GROMACS .gro file of C-alpha atoms in nm:
model
  243
    1MET     CA    1 -14.230   2.569  25.836
    2THR     CA    2 -14.522   2.550  26.079
    3SER     CA    3 -14.734   2.861  26.136
    4GLU     CA    4 -14.710   3.047  26.473
    5ALA     CA    5 -15.064   3.038  26.668
    6ALA     CA    6 -15.127   3.337  26.880
    7TRP     CA    7 -15.065   3.244  27.242
    8GLU     CA    8 -15.328   3.353  27.512
    9PRO     CA    9 -15.263   3.380  27.891
   10VAL     CA   10 -15.413   3.091  28.091
   11ARG     CA   11 -15.698   3.255  28.312
   12ARG     CA   12 -15.677   3.127  28.663
   13VAL     CA   13 -16.033   3.070  28.789
   14ARG     CA   14 -16.111   3.114  29.133
   15THR     CA   15 -16.308   2.819  29.293
   16HIS     CA   16 -16.630   3.028  29.368
   17GLU     CA   17 -16.636   3.092  28.987
   18GLN     CA   18 -16.636   2.742  28.913
   19VAL     CA   19 -16.926   2.681  29.162
   20LEU     CA   20 -17.109   2.982  28.982
   21ALA     CA   21 -17.056   2.818  28.647
   22GLN     CA   22 -17.200   2.513  28.734
   23ILE     CA   23 -17.495   2.658  28.896
   24GLU     CA   24 -17.580   2.879  28.599
   25GLN     CA   25 -17.520   2.605  28.350
   26LYS     CA   26 -17.789   2.411  28.515
   27ILE     CA   27 -18.033   2.719  28.511
   28LEU     CA   28 -17.950   2.749  28.156
   29ASP     CA   29 -17.985   2.363  28.045
   30GLY     CA   30 -18.325   2.350  28.266
   31THR     CA   31 -18.226   2.152  28.528
   32LEU     CA   32 -18.290   2.422  28.769
   33ARG     CA   33 -18.578   2.623  28.710
   34ALA     CA   34 -18.780   2.926  28.850
   35GLY     CA   35 -18.924   2.858  29.178
   36GLU     CA   36 -18.682   2.572  29.264
   37LYS     CA   37 -18.463   2.553  29.560
   38LEU     CA   38 -18.085   2.516  29.523
   39PRO     CA   39 -17.918   2.221  29.722
   40SER     CA   40 -17.822   2.342  30.090
   41GLU     CA   41 -17.459   2.489  30.132
   42ARG     CA   42 -17.375   2.159  30.303
   43GLU     CA   43 -17.500   1.967  29.991
   44LEU     CA   44 -17.343   2.189  29.752
   45VAL     CA   45 -16.983   2.173  29.941
   46THR     CA   46 -17.022   1.769  29.942
   47ALA     CA   47 -17.113   1.744  29.576
   48LEU     CA   48 -16.861   1.964  29.438
   49GLY     CA   49 -16.567   1.909  29.682
   50VAL     CA   50 -16.502   2.269  29.748
   51SER     CA   51 -16.511   2.491  30.088
   52ARG     CA   52 -16.805   2.635  30.219
   53THR     CA   53 -16.656   2.986  30.169
   54SER     CA   54 -16.666   2.925  29.782
   55VAL     CA   55 -17.014   2.799  29.788
   56ARG     CA   56 -17.129   3.138  29.978
   57GLU     CA   57 -16.948   3.356  29.754
   58ALA     CA   58 -17.106   3.204  29.467
   59LEU     CA   59 -17.460   3.220  29.631
   60ARG     CA   60 -17.392   3.570  29.710
   61ALA     CA   61 -17.287   3.663  29.347
   62LEU     CA   62 -17.622   3.510  29.228
   63GLU     CA   63 -17.811   3.689  29.483
   64ALA     CA   64 -17.639   4.047  29.381
   65MET     CA   65 -17.741   3.970  29.023
   66GLY     CA   66 -18.120   3.877  29.119
   67ILE     CA   67 -18.104   3.529  29.004
   68ILE     CA   68 -18.168   3.346  29.343
   69GLU     CA   69 -18.320   3.461  29.653
   70ALA     CA   70 -18.198   3.364  29.991
   71ARG     CA   71 -18.499   3.273  30.243
   72THR     CA   72 -18.425   3.258  30.580
   73GLY     CA   73 -18.566   3.062  30.865
   74SER     CA   74 -18.593   2.693  30.890
   75GLY     CA   75 -18.804   2.409  30.721
   76GLN     CA   76 -18.878   2.361  30.351
   77ASN     CA   77 -18.912   2.731  30.287
   78ALA     CA   78 -18.564   2.804  30.378
   79GLY     CA   79 -18.268   2.806  30.153
   80ALA     CA   80 -18.164   2.971  29.800
   81VAL     CA   81 -18.434   2.972  29.548
   82VAL     CA   82 -18.416   3.046  29.175
   83THR     CA   83 -18.634   3.370  29.141
   84GLY     CA   84 -18.723   3.371  28.786
   85LYS     CA   85 -18.731   3.751  28.834
   86SER     CA   86 -18.461   3.902  28.592
   87THR     CA   87 -18.596   4.257  28.587
   88PRO     CA   88 -18.400   4.384  28.896
   89ALA     CA   89 -18.086   4.238  28.755
   90LEU     CA   90 -18.152   4.394  28.410
   91THR     CA   91 -18.222   4.737  28.574
   92ASN     CA   92 -17.903   4.745  28.778
   93LEU     CA   93 -17.674   4.637  28.504
   94LEU     CA   94 -17.833   4.921  28.284
   95ARG     CA   95 -17.792   5.168  28.562
   96LEU     CA   96 -17.413   5.088  28.611
   97HIS     CA   97 -17.350   5.116  28.227
   98LEU     CA   98 -17.518   5.448  28.213
   99ALA     CA   99 -17.320   5.545  28.542
  100LEU     CA  100 -16.992   5.463  28.342
  101ALA     CA  101 -17.090   5.614  28.031
  102ARG     CA  102 -17.090   5.300  27.827
  103ILE     CA  103 -17.452   5.355  27.712
  104SER     CA  104 -17.575   5.716  27.624
  105LEU     CA  105 -17.956   5.820  27.742
  106ALA     CA  106 -17.995   5.881  27.368
  107ASP     CA  107 -17.916   5.512  27.267
  108LEU     CA  108 -18.125   5.396  27.551
  109VAL     CA  109 -18.451   5.606  27.448
  110GLU     CA  110 -18.385   5.492  27.099
  111THR     CA  111 -18.399   5.122  27.212
  112ARG     CA  112 -18.705   5.178  27.404
  113VAL     CA  113 -18.910   5.353  27.138
  114GLN     CA  114 -18.829   5.023  26.902
  115LEU     CA  115 -18.960   4.825  27.210
  116GLU     CA  116 -19.271   5.008  27.269
  117ARG     CA  117 -19.361   5.069  26.905
  118ASN     CA  118 -19.338   4.660  26.856
  119ALA     CA  119 -19.523   4.618  27.191
  120ALA     CA  120 -19.810   4.864  27.075
  121ARG     CA  121 -19.835   4.723  26.732
  122ALA     CA  122 -19.886   4.358  26.890
  123ALA     CA  123 -20.120   4.481  27.158
  124ALA     CA  124 -20.351   4.636  26.897
  125SER     CA  125 -20.404   4.269  26.758
  126ALA     CA  126 -20.387   4.091  27.082
  127HIS     CA  127 -20.580   4.299  27.352
  128THR     CA  128 -20.916   4.235  27.497
  129ALA     CA  129 -21.182   4.455  27.624
  130ASP     CA  130 -21.058   4.420  28.011
  131ASP     CA  131 -20.703   4.490  27.872
  132VAL     CA  132 -20.839   4.828  27.757
  133ARG     CA  133 -21.040   4.874  28.069
  134ARG     CA  134 -20.720   4.825  28.293
  135MET     CA  135 -20.521   5.078  28.076
  136LYS     CA  136 -20.805   5.331  28.131
  137ASP     CA  137 -20.837   5.265  28.484
  138LEU     CA  138 -20.439   5.345  28.494
  139LEU     CA  139 -20.513   5.673  28.324
  140THR     CA  140 -20.785   5.765  28.558
  141ALA     CA  141 -20.544   5.704  28.849
  142MET     CA  142 -20.297   5.902  28.678
  143ARG     CA  143 -20.546   6.207  28.658
  144ASN     CA  144 -20.641   6.161  29.028
  145ALA     CA  145 -20.268   6.120  29.160
  146GLU     CA  146 -20.251   6.343  29.470
  147SER     CA  147 -19.917   6.216  29.648
  148GLY     CA  148 -19.697   6.376  29.393
  149TYR     CA  149 -19.525   6.319  29.059
  150GLN     CA  150 -19.358   5.976  29.211
  151GLU     CA  151 -19.699   5.825  29.207
  152PHE     CA  152 -19.770   5.944  28.885
  153ASN     CA  153 -19.434   5.791  28.741
  154ALA     CA  154 -19.505   5.464  28.903
  155LEU     CA  155 -19.863   5.473  28.706
  156ASP     CA  156 -19.679   5.579  28.412
  157THR     CA  157 -19.439   5.305  28.428
  158GLU     CA  158 -19.729   5.062  28.475
  159PHE     CA  159 -19.907   5.188  28.185
  160HIS     CA  160 -19.623   5.135  27.932
  161VAL     CA  161 -19.536   4.806  28.083
  162SER     CA  162 -19.897   4.686  28.047
  163ILE     CA  163 -19.896   4.740  27.684
  164ALA     CA  164 -19.591   4.487  27.674
  165ARG     CA  165 -19.781   4.248  27.873
  166ILE     CA  166 -20.087   4.273  27.664
  167SER     CA  167 -19.838   4.213  27.334
  168GLY     CA  168 -19.776   3.858  27.499
  169ASN     CA  169 -19.374   3.900  27.480
  170ALA     CA  170 -19.252   3.825  27.835
  171LEU     CA  171 -18.898   3.941  27.728
  172SER     CA  172 -19.039   4.287  27.633
  173VAL     CA  173 -19.220   4.309  27.970
  174ASP     CA  174 -18.865   4.271  28.151
  175LEU     CA  175 -18.692   4.487  27.919
  176MET     CA  176 -18.931   4.755  27.944
  177GLN     CA  177 -18.920   4.758  28.322
  178ALA     CA  178 -18.539   4.747  28.320
  179LEU     CA  179 -18.527   5.064  28.076
  180ARG     CA  180 -18.763   5.248  28.273
  181GLY     CA  181 -18.592   5.180  28.591
  182ALA     CA  182 -18.247   5.263  28.456
  183VAL     CA  183 -18.375   5.638  28.380
  184GLU     CA  184 -18.594   5.642  28.712
  185SER     CA  185 -18.347   5.920  28.862
  186GLU     CA  186 -18.350   6.123  28.531
  187MET     CA  187 -18.730   6.113  28.509
  188ALA     CA  188 -18.758   6.216  28.884
  189ALA     CA  189 -18.505   6.507  28.837
  190THR     CA  190 -18.666   6.635  28.520
  191PHE     CA  191 -19.030   6.661  28.726
  192THR     CA  192 -18.849   6.842  29.001
  193ARG     CA  193 -18.773   7.122  28.734
  194PHE     CA  194 -19.151   7.198  28.628
  195ALA     CA  195 -19.303   7.479  28.770
  196ASP     CA  196 -19.641   7.304  28.745
  197TRP     CA  197 -19.573   6.932  28.710
  198ARG     CA  198 -19.955   6.855  28.681
  199THR     CA  199 -19.970   7.068  28.356
  200VAL     CA  200 -19.723   6.838  28.202
  201ALA     CA  201 -19.855   6.511  28.344
  202SER     CA  202 -20.195   6.610  28.186
  203THR     CA  203 -20.041   6.643  27.860
  204LEU     CA  204 -19.873   6.292  27.882
  205ILE     CA  205 -20.229   6.135  27.988
  206ASP     CA  206 -20.359   6.279  27.682
  207GLU     CA  207 -20.135   6.126  27.463
  208HIS     CA  208 -20.177   5.800  27.657
  209GLU     CA  209 -20.550   5.825  27.586
  210ALA     CA  210 -20.469   5.850  27.219
  211ILE     CA  211 -20.258   5.560  27.243
  212VAL     CA  212 -20.526   5.355  27.441
  213GLU     CA  213 -20.776   5.436  27.168
  214ALA     CA  214 -20.570   5.338  26.867
  215ILE     CA  215 -20.515   4.993  27.047
  216ASP     CA  216 -20.884   4.948  27.139
  217LYS     CA  217 -20.952   5.023  26.742
  218GLY     CA  218 -20.697   4.760  26.646
  219GLU     CA  219 -20.497   5.037  26.456
  220GLY     CA  220 -20.124   4.893  26.513
  221GLU     CA  221 -19.932   5.127  26.303
  222ARG     CA  222 -20.089   5.430  26.446
  223ALA     CA  223 -20.070   5.317  26.815
  224ALA     CA  224 -19.701   5.244  26.726
  225ASP     CA  225 -19.644   5.596  26.579
  226LEU     CA  226 -19.809   5.758  26.877
  227VAL     CA  227 -19.628   5.558  27.150
  228ALA     CA  228 -19.295   5.687  26.944
  229ASP     CA  229 -19.398   6.035  26.914
  230HIS     CA  230 -19.504   6.005  27.310
  231ILE     CA  231 -19.164   5.912  27.419
  232THR     CA  232 -18.937   6.137  27.179
  233SER     CA  233 -19.086   6.427  27.259
  234PHE     CA  234 -19.078   6.387  27.616
  235TYR     CA  235 -18.690   6.298  27.625
  236GLN     CA  236 -18.614   6.540  27.325
  237ASP     CA  237 -18.793   6.849  27.490
  238ARG     CA  238 -18.746   6.775  27.861
  239ILE     CA  239 -18.458   6.541  27.951
  240LEU     CA  240 -18.200   6.523  27.635
  241GLY     CA  241 -18.262   6.884  27.543
  242LYS     CA  242 -18.143   6.983  27.913
  243GLU     CA  243 -17.817   6.797  27.871
   0.00000   0.00000   0.00000
């Protein structure tokens, strides 16, 4: 008596999805690298034996994901180029998941805390004097921000991302930027509720200064604890507490 294996429906793959899969595979196996041009539409049509419409649909999908950039014009600079910039794609993906309630803000904050703890700990060992100077310059710019909380938020994001850069983990940088981008609207809405956003900003900058001091002294665990407290206290008291 033979055992009955489960049957699964056969998925009908559209032509442009096959084109998309081939381009993605060439990126994954290293045939296509960041900064390199894809073959022209005409060349892809000939090489793959598909219609120009299918090629264009695949390229539009890759561009929407932030994987390629379509450069207009003529000559060598025109055409589709592999961008190597994953952050916009990651940010958009996280925003969509948040909008569809697939990822809670609390889970996102917890993930960010773990990332930043690791980044701060590594930065305490890997930093240079120039790294510390740049972080302090960002703190000065935050204190002098005059155009509003939007400018402060942009500088605040750069401060946290700079710690990830110092840590030397490129993926951490991309994930940090994506996580910040995904909660950008919540951050902006929170600042509009403050009677005096500069008072809140001043407290955050003081906390930033303590983090920089710990990194500068090579105190990795202290830097990790400080950045974790800094993030959780802001979200718990001012964002998650408002939900």
